[in-house]
Amino acid sequence: MNLETESLLPDANGISRAAAILRAGGLVAMPTETVYGLAGDARNDLAVAAIFAAKNRPHFNPLIVHLPDLDALRPYADLPPEAALLAKAFWPGPLTMVLPLRADSGLSPLVTAGLSTVAIRVPAHPVARDLLRAFGGPLAAPSANPSGRISPTRAAHVLAGLGGRIAAVLDGGPCAVGVESTILGLDGAATLLRPGGIAVEDIARILGHPLLQPADPATPNAPGQLASHYAPNARLRLNVETPLQGEVYVGFGTADALSLSATGDLIEAAANLFHRLREADALAGADGQIAFAPVPETGLGRAINDRLRRAAAPRPHP
Ligand code: TXA
Ligand code: MG
């Protein structure tokens, strides 16, 4: 990737330019009150795959979906009573809630890493809210830094890390909070998944009871990290050049009936990954077997292979 990254002022022109880039599937770094986020259309598989590519992320961690206000939530997630209470108290603001995903949400499965929950946040930063309103849809946005580096709190940090890899950055000055949002799981009993910009004590006070903590601090709190997460029903074989008889084959770089990318494009392959897994699983049936063609271990290929290895891992009994 070698783009001329545009630096946009957060005025009406800058916002409408940024919204146009997002509508065309491009990526824009936007200021939020916590850190700068790398935003892309959360319904567009290719845009979401491009976020992972720009950050050079080795895993498909699920991403936070940003919305302009609580009223925009309904198509994407259910709102359990405690989540409604917290939304009223803390949105807009640095609170992210992991909620039950709606079946017909239209969100890219790459955003949720194939989970049945989705992380939602309504940011308070006026530039992020202007952009969300101008764009008129959900924006997936992880912190706007290369994977493994420090989260950016100024437009200059974004340019230093991602300049040339993204279409634009909206310069909204320094971020006020400076640490990422607090993340709560609310698809069951309220559980702290990541401490952040809103104090746990303030959340407990609104709920009237303490939050659950993940049972063991060593437990990966992003379910996307679990070895056998999102295992299909069928068994999976990887790095297969020639499928066995009866196997459902998912190709790469060749024109197969099912393919991650006929042209061998890794961003397209990432965008297709969860769709092809589901399709192959449906075709194979519970006792069937799926074989995946080799995918090169470079760029997004690392994240694709990581996910495929997890999907192929032996799984615990249900
Ligand atoms: O303040 C913030 O939250 C910033 C700004 C840009 O909004 N965003 C941010 O995103 O920190 P990111 O991608 O760096 O962190 C998202 C975290 C990840 O640790 C991910 O595992 C977790 O959210 N997450 C997302 N969806 C989840 C889900 N369905 N279940 C559990 N964890 C989830
Ligand atoms: Mg981050």
mmCIF file of N, CA, C and O in Angstrom, residues 213-296:
data_model
loop_
_atom_site.group_PDB
_atom_site.id
_atom_site.type_symbol
_atom_site.label_atom_id
_atom_site.label_comp_id
_atom_site.label_asym_id
_atom_site.label_seq_id
_atom_site.Cartn_x
_atom_site.Cartn_y
_atom_site.Cartn_z
ATOM 1 N N GLN A 213 -15.390 -10.071 37.333
ATOM 2 C CA GLN A 213 -14.081 -9.964 36.687
ATOM 3 C C GLN A 213 -13.883 -11.270 35.931
ATOM 4 O O GLN A 213 -14.379 -12.300 36.353
ATOM 5 N N PRO A 214 -13.154 -11.220 34.812
ATOM 6 C CA PRO A 214 -12.853 -12.496 34.158
ATOM 7 C C PRO A 214 -12.208 -13.428 35.189
ATOM 8 O O PRO A 214 -11.368 -12.996 35.961
ATOM 9 N N ALA A 215 -12.634 -14.702 35.240
ATOM 10 C CA ALA A 215 -12.299 -15.614 36.332
ATOM 11 C C ALA A 215 -10.802 -15.624 36.642
ATOM 12 O O ALA A 215 -10.394 -15.639 37.792
ATOM 13 N N ASP A 216 -9.996 -15.558 35.606
ATOM 14 C CA ASP A 216 -8.563 -15.689 35.812
ATOM 15 C C ASP A 216 -7.909 -14.622 34.951
ATOM 16 O O ASP A 216 -8.214 -14.491 33.771
ATOM 17 N N PRO A 217 -7.042 -13.806 35.554
ATOM 18 C CA PRO A 217 -6.430 -12.727 34.773
ATOM 19 C C PRO A 217 -5.680 -13.241 33.535
ATOM 20 O O PRO A 217 -5.479 -12.500 32.577
ATOM 21 N N ALA A 218 -5.283 -14.521 33.566
ATOM 22 C CA ALA A 218 -4.561 -15.073 32.412
ATOM 23 C C ALA A 218 -5.515 -15.516 31.302
ATOM 24 O O ALA A 218 -5.091 -15.813 30.193
ATOM 25 N N THR A 219 -6.818 -15.570 31.606
ATOM 26 C CA THR A 219 -7.796 -15.983 30.605
ATOM 27 C C THR A 219 -7.838 -14.953 29.488
ATOM 28 O O THR A 219 -7.929 -13.760 29.761
ATOM 29 N N PRO A 220 -7.747 -15.370 28.249
ATOM 30 C CA PRO A 220 -7.873 -14.377 27.180
ATOM 31 C C PRO A 220 -9.282 -13.802 27.227
ATOM 32 O O PRO A 220 -10.244 -14.559 27.221
ATOM 33 N N ASN A 221 -9.397 -12.471 27.336
ATOM 34 C CA ASN A 221 -10.747 -11.933 27.492
ATOM 35 C C ASN A 221 -11.379 -11.605 26.147
ATOM 36 O O ASN A 221 -12.550 -11.301 26.071
ATOM 37 N N ALA A 222 -10.604 -11.651 25.098
ATOM 38 C CA ALA A 222 -11.224 -11.556 23.783
ATOM 39 C C ALA A 222 -11.472 -12.979 23.304
ATOM 40 O O ALA A 222 -10.521 -13.726 23.090
ATOM 41 N N PRO A 223 -12.736 -13.368 23.164
ATOM 42 C CA PRO A 223 -13.035 -14.753 22.800
ATOM 43 C C PRO A 223 -12.393 -15.137 21.475
ATOM 44 O O PRO A 223 -12.124 -16.302 21.244
ATOM 45 N N GLY A 224 -12.100 -14.150 20.637
ATOM 46 C CA GLY A 224 -11.436 -14.421 19.375
ATOM 47 C C GLY A 224 -10.068 -15.069 19.552
ATOM 48 O O GLY A 224 -9.507 -15.603 18.617
ATOM 49 N N GLN A 225 -9.525 -14.957 20.777
ATOM 50 C CA GLN A 225 -8.193 -15.500 21.017
ATOM 51 C C GLN A 225 -8.236 -16.977 21.382
ATOM 52 O O GLN A 225 -7.199 -17.623 21.413
ATOM 53 N N LEU A 226 -9.407 -17.515 21.761
ATOM 54 C CA LEU A 226 -9.462 -18.905 22.204
ATOM 55 C C LEU A 226 -9.125 -19.830 21.044
ATOM 56 O O LEU A 226 -9.523 -19.616 19.913
ATOM 57 N N ALA A 227 -8.372 -20.894 21.386
ATOM 58 C CA ALA A 227 -7.831 -21.742 20.329
ATOM 59 C C ALA A 227 -8.912 -22.305 19.417
ATOM 60 O O ALA A 227 -8.787 -22.283 18.201
ATOM 61 N N SER A 228 -10.000 -22.810 19.989
ATOM 62 C CA SER A 228 -10.976 -23.489 19.144
ATOM 63 C C SER A 228 -12.168 -22.590 18.826
ATOM 64 O O SER A 228 -13.208 -23.050 18.399
ATOM 65 N N HIS A 229 -11.976 -21.258 19.049
ATOM 66 C CA HIS A 229 -13.090 -20.349 18.818
ATOM 67 C C HIS A 229 -13.617 -20.401 17.376
ATOM 68 O O HIS A 229 -12.872 -20.489 16.430
ATOM 69 N N TYR A 230 -14.904 -20.270 17.241
ATOM 70 C CA TYR A 230 -15.589 -20.345 15.960
ATOM 71 C C TYR A 230 -15.146 -21.550 15.133
ATOM 72 O O TYR A 230 -14.754 -21.442 13.978
ATOM 73 N N ALA A 231 -15.187 -22.699 15.778
ATOM 74 C CA ALA A 231 -14.936 -23.920 15.022
ATOM 75 C C ALA A 231 -16.195 -24.260 14.239
ATOM 76 O O ALA A 231 -17.293 -24.218 14.771
ATOM 77 N N PRO A 232 -16.062 -24.583 12.967
ATOM 78 C CA PRO A 232 -17.222 -25.078 12.218
ATOM 79 C C PRO A 232 -17.594 -26.470 12.712
ATOM 80 O O PRO A 232 -16.849 -27.077 13.472
ATOM 81 N N ASN A 233 -18.745 -26.962 12.318
ATOM 82 C CA ASN A 233 -19.151 -28.312 12.718
ATOM 83 C C ASN A 233 -18.311 -29.357 12.003
ATOM 84 O O ASN A 233 -17.945 -30.370 12.575
ATOM 85 N N ALA A 234 -18.048 -29.118 10.733
ATOM 86 C CA ALA A 234 -17.251 -30.070 9.960
ATOM 87 C C ALA A 234 -15.795 -30.018 10.430
ATOM 88 O O ALA A 234 -15.364 -29.046 11.032
ATOM 89 N N ARG A 235 -15.042 -31.116 10.139
ATOM 90 C CA ARG A 235 -13.602 -31.097 10.418
ATOM 91 C C ARG A 235 -12.873 -30.329 9.318
ATOM 92 O O ARG A 235 -13.372 -30.201 8.197
ATOM 93 N N LEU A 236 -11.705 -29.822 9.674
ATOM 94 C CA LEU A 236 -10.971 -28.961 8.758
ATOM 95 C C LEU A 236 -9.569 -29.512 8.527
ATOM 96 O O LEU A 236 -8.890 -29.879 9.472
ATOM 97 N N ARG A 237 -9.153 -29.558 7.256
ATOM 98 C CA ARG A 237 -7.743 -29.831 6.945
ATOM 99 C C ARG A 237 -7.181 -28.605 6.254
ATOM 100 O O ARG A 237 -7.840 -28.012 5.408
ATOM 101 N N LEU A 238 -5.930 -28.255 6.606
ATOM 102 C CA LEU A 238 -5.323 -27.035 6.075
ATOM 103 C C LEU A 238 -4.174 -27.362 5.131
ATOM 104 O O LEU A 238 -3.645 -28.474 5.147
ATOM 105 N N ASN A 239 -3.784 -26.359 4.334
ATOM 106 C CA ASN A 239 -2.639 -26.494 3.409
ATOM 107 C C ASN A 239 -2.803 -27.662 2.456
ATOM 108 O O ASN A 239 -1.869 -28.422 2.215
ATOM 109 N N VAL A 240 -4.024 -27.825 1.938
ATOM 110 C CA VAL A 240 -4.321 -28.966 1.070
ATOM 111 C C VAL A 240 -4.246 -28.526 -0.393
ATOM 112 O O VAL A 240 -4.953 -27.610 -0.805
ATOM 113 N N GLU A 241 -3.373 -29.159 -1.155
ATOM 114 C CA GLU A 241 -3.282 -28.862 -2.600
ATOM 115 C C GLU A 241 -4.341 -29.634 -3.368
ATOM 116 O O GLU A 241 -4.946 -29.119 -4.309
ATOM 117 N N THR A 242 -4.555 -30.896 -2.988
ATOM 118 C CA THR A 242 -5.497 -31.760 -3.702
ATOM 119 C C THR A 242 -6.475 -32.361 -2.694
ATOM 120 O O THR A 242 -6.063 -33.145 -1.841
ATOM 121 N N PRO A 243 -7.745 -31.942 -2.745
ATOM 122 C CA PRO A 243 -8.699 -32.453 -1.756
ATOM 123 C C PRO A 243 -8.992 -33.938 -1.941
ATOM 124 O O PRO A 243 -8.835 -34.473 -3.040
ATOM 125 N N LEU A 244 -9.386 -34.594 -0.854
ATOM 126 C CA LEU A 244 -9.829 -35.984 -0.916
ATOM 127 C C LEU A 244 -11.241 -36.015 -1.470
ATOM 128 O O LEU A 244 -11.955 -35.006 -1.441
ATOM 129 N N GLN A 245 -11.647 -37.178 -1.942
ATOM 130 C CA GLN A 245 -13.002 -37.317 -2.442
ATOM 131 C C GLN A 245 -13.985 -37.034 -1.295
ATOM 132 O O GLN A 245 -13.783 -37.494 -0.170
ATOM 133 N N GLY A 246 -15.028 -36.255 -1.589
ATOM 134 C CA GLY A 246 -16.044 -35.971 -0.567
ATOM 135 C C GLY A 246 -15.731 -34.753 0.275
ATOM 136 O O GLY A 246 -16.596 -34.256 0.994
ATOM 137 N N GLU A 247 -14.500 -34.224 0.207
ATOM 138 C CA GLU A 247 -14.182 -33.016 0.956
ATOM 139 C C GLU A 247 -14.722 -31.786 0.231
ATOM 140 O O GLU A 247 -14.686 -31.722 -0.993
ATOM 141 N N VAL A 248 -15.192 -30.795 1.021
ATOM 142 C CA VAL A 248 -15.533 -29.498 0.435
ATOM 143 C C VAL A 248 -14.235 -28.700 0.365
ATOM 144 O O VAL A 248 -13.548 -28.531 1.380
ATOM 145 N N TYR A 249 -13.869 -28.213 -0.821
ATOM 146 C CA TYR A 249 -12.576 -27.552 -1.007
ATOM 147 C C TYR A 249 -12.755 -26.049 -1.101
ATOM 148 O O TYR A 249 -13.640 -25.562 -1.815
ATOM 149 N N VAL A 250 -11.939 -25.309 -0.360
ATOM 150 C CA VAL A 250 -11.919 -23.861 -0.465
ATOM 151 C C VAL A 250 -10.541 -23.456 -0.998
ATOM 152 O O VAL A 250 -9.526 -23.630 -0.318
ATOM 153 N N GLY A 251 -10.513 -22.927 -2.204
ATOM 154 C CA GLY A 251 -9.258 -22.635 -2.886
ATOM 155 C C GLY A 251 -8.711 -21.258 -2.549
ATOM 156 O O GLY A 251 -9.351 -20.440 -1.881
ATOM 157 N N PHE A 252 -7.508 -21.017 -3.039
ATOM 158 C CA PHE A 252 -6.880 -19.692 -2.951
ATOM 159 C C PHE A 252 -5.962 -19.535 -4.149
ATOM 160 O O PHE A 252 -5.078 -20.361 -4.376
ATOM 161 N N GLY A 253 -6.204 -18.501 -4.948
ATOM 162 C CA GLY A 253 -5.329 -18.230 -6.079
ATOM 163 C C GLY A 253 -5.662 -19.046 -7.324
ATOM 164 O O GLY A 253 -4.951 -18.977 -8.305
ATOM 165 N N THR A 254 -6.734 -19.818 -7.245
ATOM 166 C CA THR A 254 -7.188 -20.583 -8.414
ATOM 167 C C THR A 254 -8.703 -20.457 -8.484
ATOM 168 O O THR A 254 -9.337 -20.133 -7.483
ATOM 169 N N ALA A 255 -9.271 -20.694 -9.652
ATOM 170 C CA ALA A 255 -10.715 -20.529 -9.826
ATOM 171 C C ALA A 255 -11.434 -21.809 -9.407
ATOM 172 O O ALA A 255 -11.704 -22.678 -10.215
ATOM 173 N N ASP A 256 -11.705 -21.966 -8.108
ATOM 174 C CA ASP A 256 -12.470 -23.099 -7.599
ATOM 175 C C ASP A 256 -13.900 -22.655 -7.355
ATOM 176 O O ASP A 256 -14.189 -21.462 -7.266
ATOM 177 N N ALA A 257 -14.801 -23.623 -7.208
ATOM 178 C CA ALA A 257 -16.203 -23.294 -6.945
ATOM 179 C C ALA A 257 -16.312 -22.428 -5.695
ATOM 180 O O ALA A 257 -17.034 -21.435 -5.665
ATOM 181 N N LEU A 258 -15.579 -22.818 -4.658
ATOM 182 C CA LEU A 258 -15.471 -21.982 -3.457
ATOM 183 C C LEU A 258 -14.024 -21.529 -3.364
ATOM 184 O O LEU A 258 -13.100 -22.347 -3.400
ATOM 185 N N SER A 259 -13.818 -20.215 -3.213
ATOM 186 C CA SER A 259 -12.441 -19.728 -3.162
ATOM 187 C C SER A 259 -12.350 -18.530 -2.222
ATOM 188 O O SER A 259 -13.273 -17.718 -2.145
ATOM 189 N N LEU A 260 -11.235 -18.428 -1.509
ATOM 190 C CA LEU A 260 -11.002 -17.231 -0.695
ATOM 191 C C LEU A 260 -10.730 -16.048 -1.605
ATOM 192 O O LEU A 260 -11.193 -14.943 -1.352
ATOM 193 N N SER A 261 -9.954 -16.267 -2.636
ATOM 194 C CA SER A 261 -9.718 -15.251 -3.657
ATOM 195 C C SER A 261 -9.149 -15.954 -4.882
ATOM 196 O O SER A 261 -8.064 -16.529 -4.815
ATOM 197 N N ALA A 262 -9.867 -15.893 -5.988
ATOM 198 C CA ALA A 262 -9.409 -16.570 -7.207
ATOM 199 C C ALA A 262 -8.084 -15.983 -7.689
ATOM 200 O O ALA A 262 -7.253 -16.676 -8.251
ATOM 201 N N THR A 263 -7.878 -14.677 -7.423
ATOM 202 C CA THR A 263 -6.657 -14.029 -7.926
ATOM 203 C C THR A 263 -5.522 -14.074 -6.908
ATOM 204 O O THR A 263 -4.439 -13.537 -7.169
ATOM 205 N N GLY A 264 -5.768 -14.668 -5.735
ATOM 206 C CA GLY A 264 -4.700 -14.726 -4.736
ATOM 207 C C GLY A 264 -4.478 -13.401 -4.018
ATOM 208 O O GLY A 264 -3.380 -13.120 -3.567
ATOM 209 N N ASP A 265 -5.530 -12.583 -3.901
ATOM 210 C CA ASP A 265 -5.453 -11.297 -3.200
ATOM 211 C C ASP A 265 -5.771 -11.532 -1.714
ATOM 212 O O ASP A 265 -6.864 -11.976 -1.364
ATOM 213 N N LEU A 266 -4.812 -11.217 -0.832
ATOM 214 C CA LEU A 266 -4.986 -11.543 0.595
ATOM 215 C C LEU A 266 -6.044 -10.676 1.267
ATOM 216 O O LEU A 266 -6.714 -11.128 2.204
ATOM 217 N N ILE A 267 -6.222 -9.431 0.818
ATOM 218 C CA ILE A 267 -7.267 -8.590 1.427
ATOM 219 C C ILE A 267 -8.641 -9.137 1.051
ATOM 220 O O ILE A 267 -9.534 -9.260 1.890
ATOM 221 N N GLU A 268 -8.795 -9.529 -0.220
ATOM 222 C CA GLU A 268 -10.062 -10.144 -0.631
ATOM 223 C C GLU A 268 -10.275 -11.457 0.121
ATOM 224 O O GLU A 268 -11.394 -11.769 0.560
ATOM 225 N N ALA A 269 -9.219 -12.222 0.310
ATOM 226 C CA ALA A 269 -9.327 -13.503 1.019
ATOM 227 C C ALA A 269 -9.782 -13.285 2.458
ATOM 228 O O ALA A 269 -10.647 -14.017 2.966
ATOM 229 N N ALA A 270 -9.227 -12.271 3.118
ATOM 230 C CA ALA A 270 -9.640 -11.986 4.493
ATOM 231 C C ALA A 270 -11.107 -11.571 4.530
ATOM 232 O O ALA A 270 -11.870 -11.994 5.405
ATOM 233 N N ALA A 271 -11.493 -10.737 3.564
ATOM 234 C CA ALA A 271 -12.883 -10.281 3.513
ATOM 235 C C ALA A 271 -13.841 -11.452 3.335
ATOM 236 O O ALA A 271 -14.966 -11.421 3.816
ATOM 237 N N ASN A 272 -13.408 -12.493 2.638
ATOM 238 C CA ASN A 272 -14.278 -13.638 2.350
ATOM 239 C C ASN A 272 -14.217 -14.737 3.400
ATOM 240 O O ASN A 272 -15.056 -15.646 3.391
ATOM 241 N N LEU A 273 -13.222 -14.691 4.278
ATOM 242 C CA LEU A 273 -12.907 -15.851 5.125
ATOM 243 C C LEU A 273 -14.109 -16.413 5.888
ATOM 244 O O LEU A 273 -14.430 -17.599 5.782
ATOM 245 N N PHE A 274 -14.795 -15.574 6.671
ATOM 246 C CA PHE A 274 -15.889 -16.095 7.507
ATOM 247 C C PHE A 274 -17.081 -16.532 6.665
ATOM 248 O O PHE A 274 -17.784 -17.472 7.014
ATOM 249 N N HIS A 275 -17.304 -15.855 5.536
ATOM 250 C CA HIS A 275 -18.390 -16.268 4.638
ATOM 251 C C HIS A 275 -18.101 -17.659 4.079
ATOM 252 O O HIS A 275 -18.983 -18.521 4.043
ATOM 253 N N ARG A 276 -16.848 -17.885 3.625
ATOM 254 C CA ARG A 276 -16.514 -19.188 3.021
ATOM 255 C C ARG A 276 -16.550 -20.293 4.066
ATOM 256 O O ARG A 276 -16.976 -21.412 3.775
ATOM 257 N N LEU A 277 -16.095 -19.988 5.302
ATOM 258 C CA LEU A 277 -16.157 -20.986 6.369
ATOM 259 C C LEU A 277 -17.595 -21.444 6.582
ATOM 260 O O LEU A 277 -17.879 -22.629 6.684
ATOM 261 N N ARG A 278 -18.507 -20.482 6.634
ATOM 262 C CA ARG A 278 -19.921 -20.820 6.855
ATOM 263 C C ARG A 278 -20.488 -21.603 5.674
ATOM 264 O O ARG A 278 -21.211 -22.591 5.868
ATOM 265 N N GLU A 279 -20.187 -21.140 4.464
ATOM 266 C CA GLU A 279 -20.706 -21.828 3.282
ATOM 267 C C GLU A 279 -20.186 -23.257 3.209
ATOM 268 O O GLU A 279 -20.939 -24.200 2.959
ATOM 269 N N ALA A 280 -18.876 -23.409 3.439
ATOM 270 C CA ALA A 280 -18.277 -24.745 3.371
ATOM 271 C C ALA A 280 -18.862 -25.642 4.455
ATOM 272 O O ALA A 280 -19.129 -26.827 4.219
ATOM 273 N N ASP A 281 -19.077 -25.055 5.639
ATOM 274 C CA ASP A 281 -19.631 -25.830 6.755
ATOM 275 C C ASP A 281 -21.036 -26.325 6.414
ATOM 276 O O ASP A 281 -21.389 -27.474 6.663
ATOM 277 N N ALA A 282 -21.841 -25.447 5.810
ATOM 278 C CA ALA A 282 -23.207 -25.838 5.426
ATOM 279 C C ALA A 282 -23.174 -26.934 4.365
ATOM 280 O O ALA A 282 -23.960 -27.888 4.411
ATOM 281 N N LEU A 283 -22.248 -26.816 3.405
ATOM 282 C CA LEU A 283 -22.146 -27.822 2.332
ATOM 283 C C LEU A 283 -21.639 -29.163 2.870
ATOM 284 O O LEU A 283 -22.091 -30.225 2.439
ATOM 285 N N ALA A 284 -20.706 -29.117 3.815
ATOM 286 C CA ALA A 284 -20.082 -30.355 4.304
ATOM 287 C C ALA A 284 -21.021 -31.120 5.219
ATOM 288 O O ALA A 284 -20.994 -32.350 5.247
ATOM 289 N N GLY A 285 -21.856 -30.416 5.991
ATOM 290 C CA GLY A 285 -22.698 -31.089 6.977
ATOM 291 C C GLY A 285 -21.865 -31.471 8.192
ATOM 292 O O GLY A 285 -20.627 -31.394 8.159
ATOM 293 N N ALA A 286 -22.544 -31.868 9.272
ATOM 294 C CA ALA A 286 -21.879 -32.048 10.566
ATOM 295 C C ALA A 286 -20.784 -33.108 10.523
ATOM 296 O O ALA A 286 -19.787 -33.006 11.225
ATOM 297 N N ASP A 287 -20.953 -34.156 9.712
ATOM 298 C CA ASP A 287 -19.951 -35.220 9.687
ATOM 299 C C ASP A 287 -18.955 -35.048 8.547
ATOM 300 O O ASP A 287 -18.129 -35.924 8.292
ATOM 301 N N GLY A 288 -19.048 -33.943 7.842
ATOM 302 C CA GLY A 288 -18.227 -33.767 6.654
ATOM 303 C C GLY A 288 -16.853 -33.214 6.954
ATOM 304 O O GLY A 288 -16.476 -33.021 8.113
ATOM 305 N N GLN A 289 -16.105 -32.952 5.902
ATOM 306 C CA GLN A 289 -14.749 -32.439 6.053
ATOM 307 C C GLN A 289 -14.503 -31.345 5.030
ATOM 308 O O GLN A 289 -14.918 -31.447 3.869
ATOM 309 N N ILE A 290 -13.819 -30.304 5.494
ATOM 310 C CA ILE A 290 -13.487 -29.164 4.638
ATOM 311 C C ILE A 290 -11.970 -29.126 4.471
ATOM 312 O O ILE A 290 -11.243 -29.343 5.438
ATOM 313 N N ALA A 291 -11.503 -28.863 3.263
ATOM 314 C CA ALA A 291 -10.068 -28.726 3.026
ATOM 315 C C ALA A 291 -9.791 -27.327 2.491
ATOM 316 O O ALA A 291 -10.470 -26.872 1.563
ATOM 317 N N PHE A 292 -8.822 -26.645 3.096
ATOM 318 C CA PHE A 292 -8.430 -25.311 2.639
ATOM 319 C C PHE A 292 -7.100 -25.370 1.894
ATOM 320 O O PHE A 292 -6.173 -26.043 2.329
ATOM 321 N N ALA A 293 -7.043 -24.642 0.797
ATOM 322 C CA ALA A 293 -5.788 -24.508 0.048
ATOM 323 C C ALA A 293 -4.757 -23.759 0.897
ATOM 324 O O ALA A 293 -5.124 -23.014 1.802
ATOM 325 N N PRO A 294 -3.482 -23.923 0.621
ATOM 326 C CA PRO A 294 -2.458 -23.158 1.337
ATOM 327 C C PRO A 294 -2.633 -21.660 1.112
ATOM 328 O O PRO A 294 -2.965 -21.236 0.007
ATOM 329 N N VAL A 295 -2.422 -20.875 2.172
ATOM 330 C CA VAL A 295 -2.460 -19.416 2.092
ATOM 331 C C VAL A 295 -1.088 -18.933 2.546
ATOM 332 O O VAL A 295 -0.600 -19.368 3.597
ATOM 333 N N PRO A 296 -0.431 -18.053 1.774
ATOM 334 C CA PRO A 296 0.927 -17.637 2.146
ATOM 335 C C PRO A 296 0.954 -16.932 3.498
ATOM 336 O O PRO A 296 0.031 -16.190 3.848
#
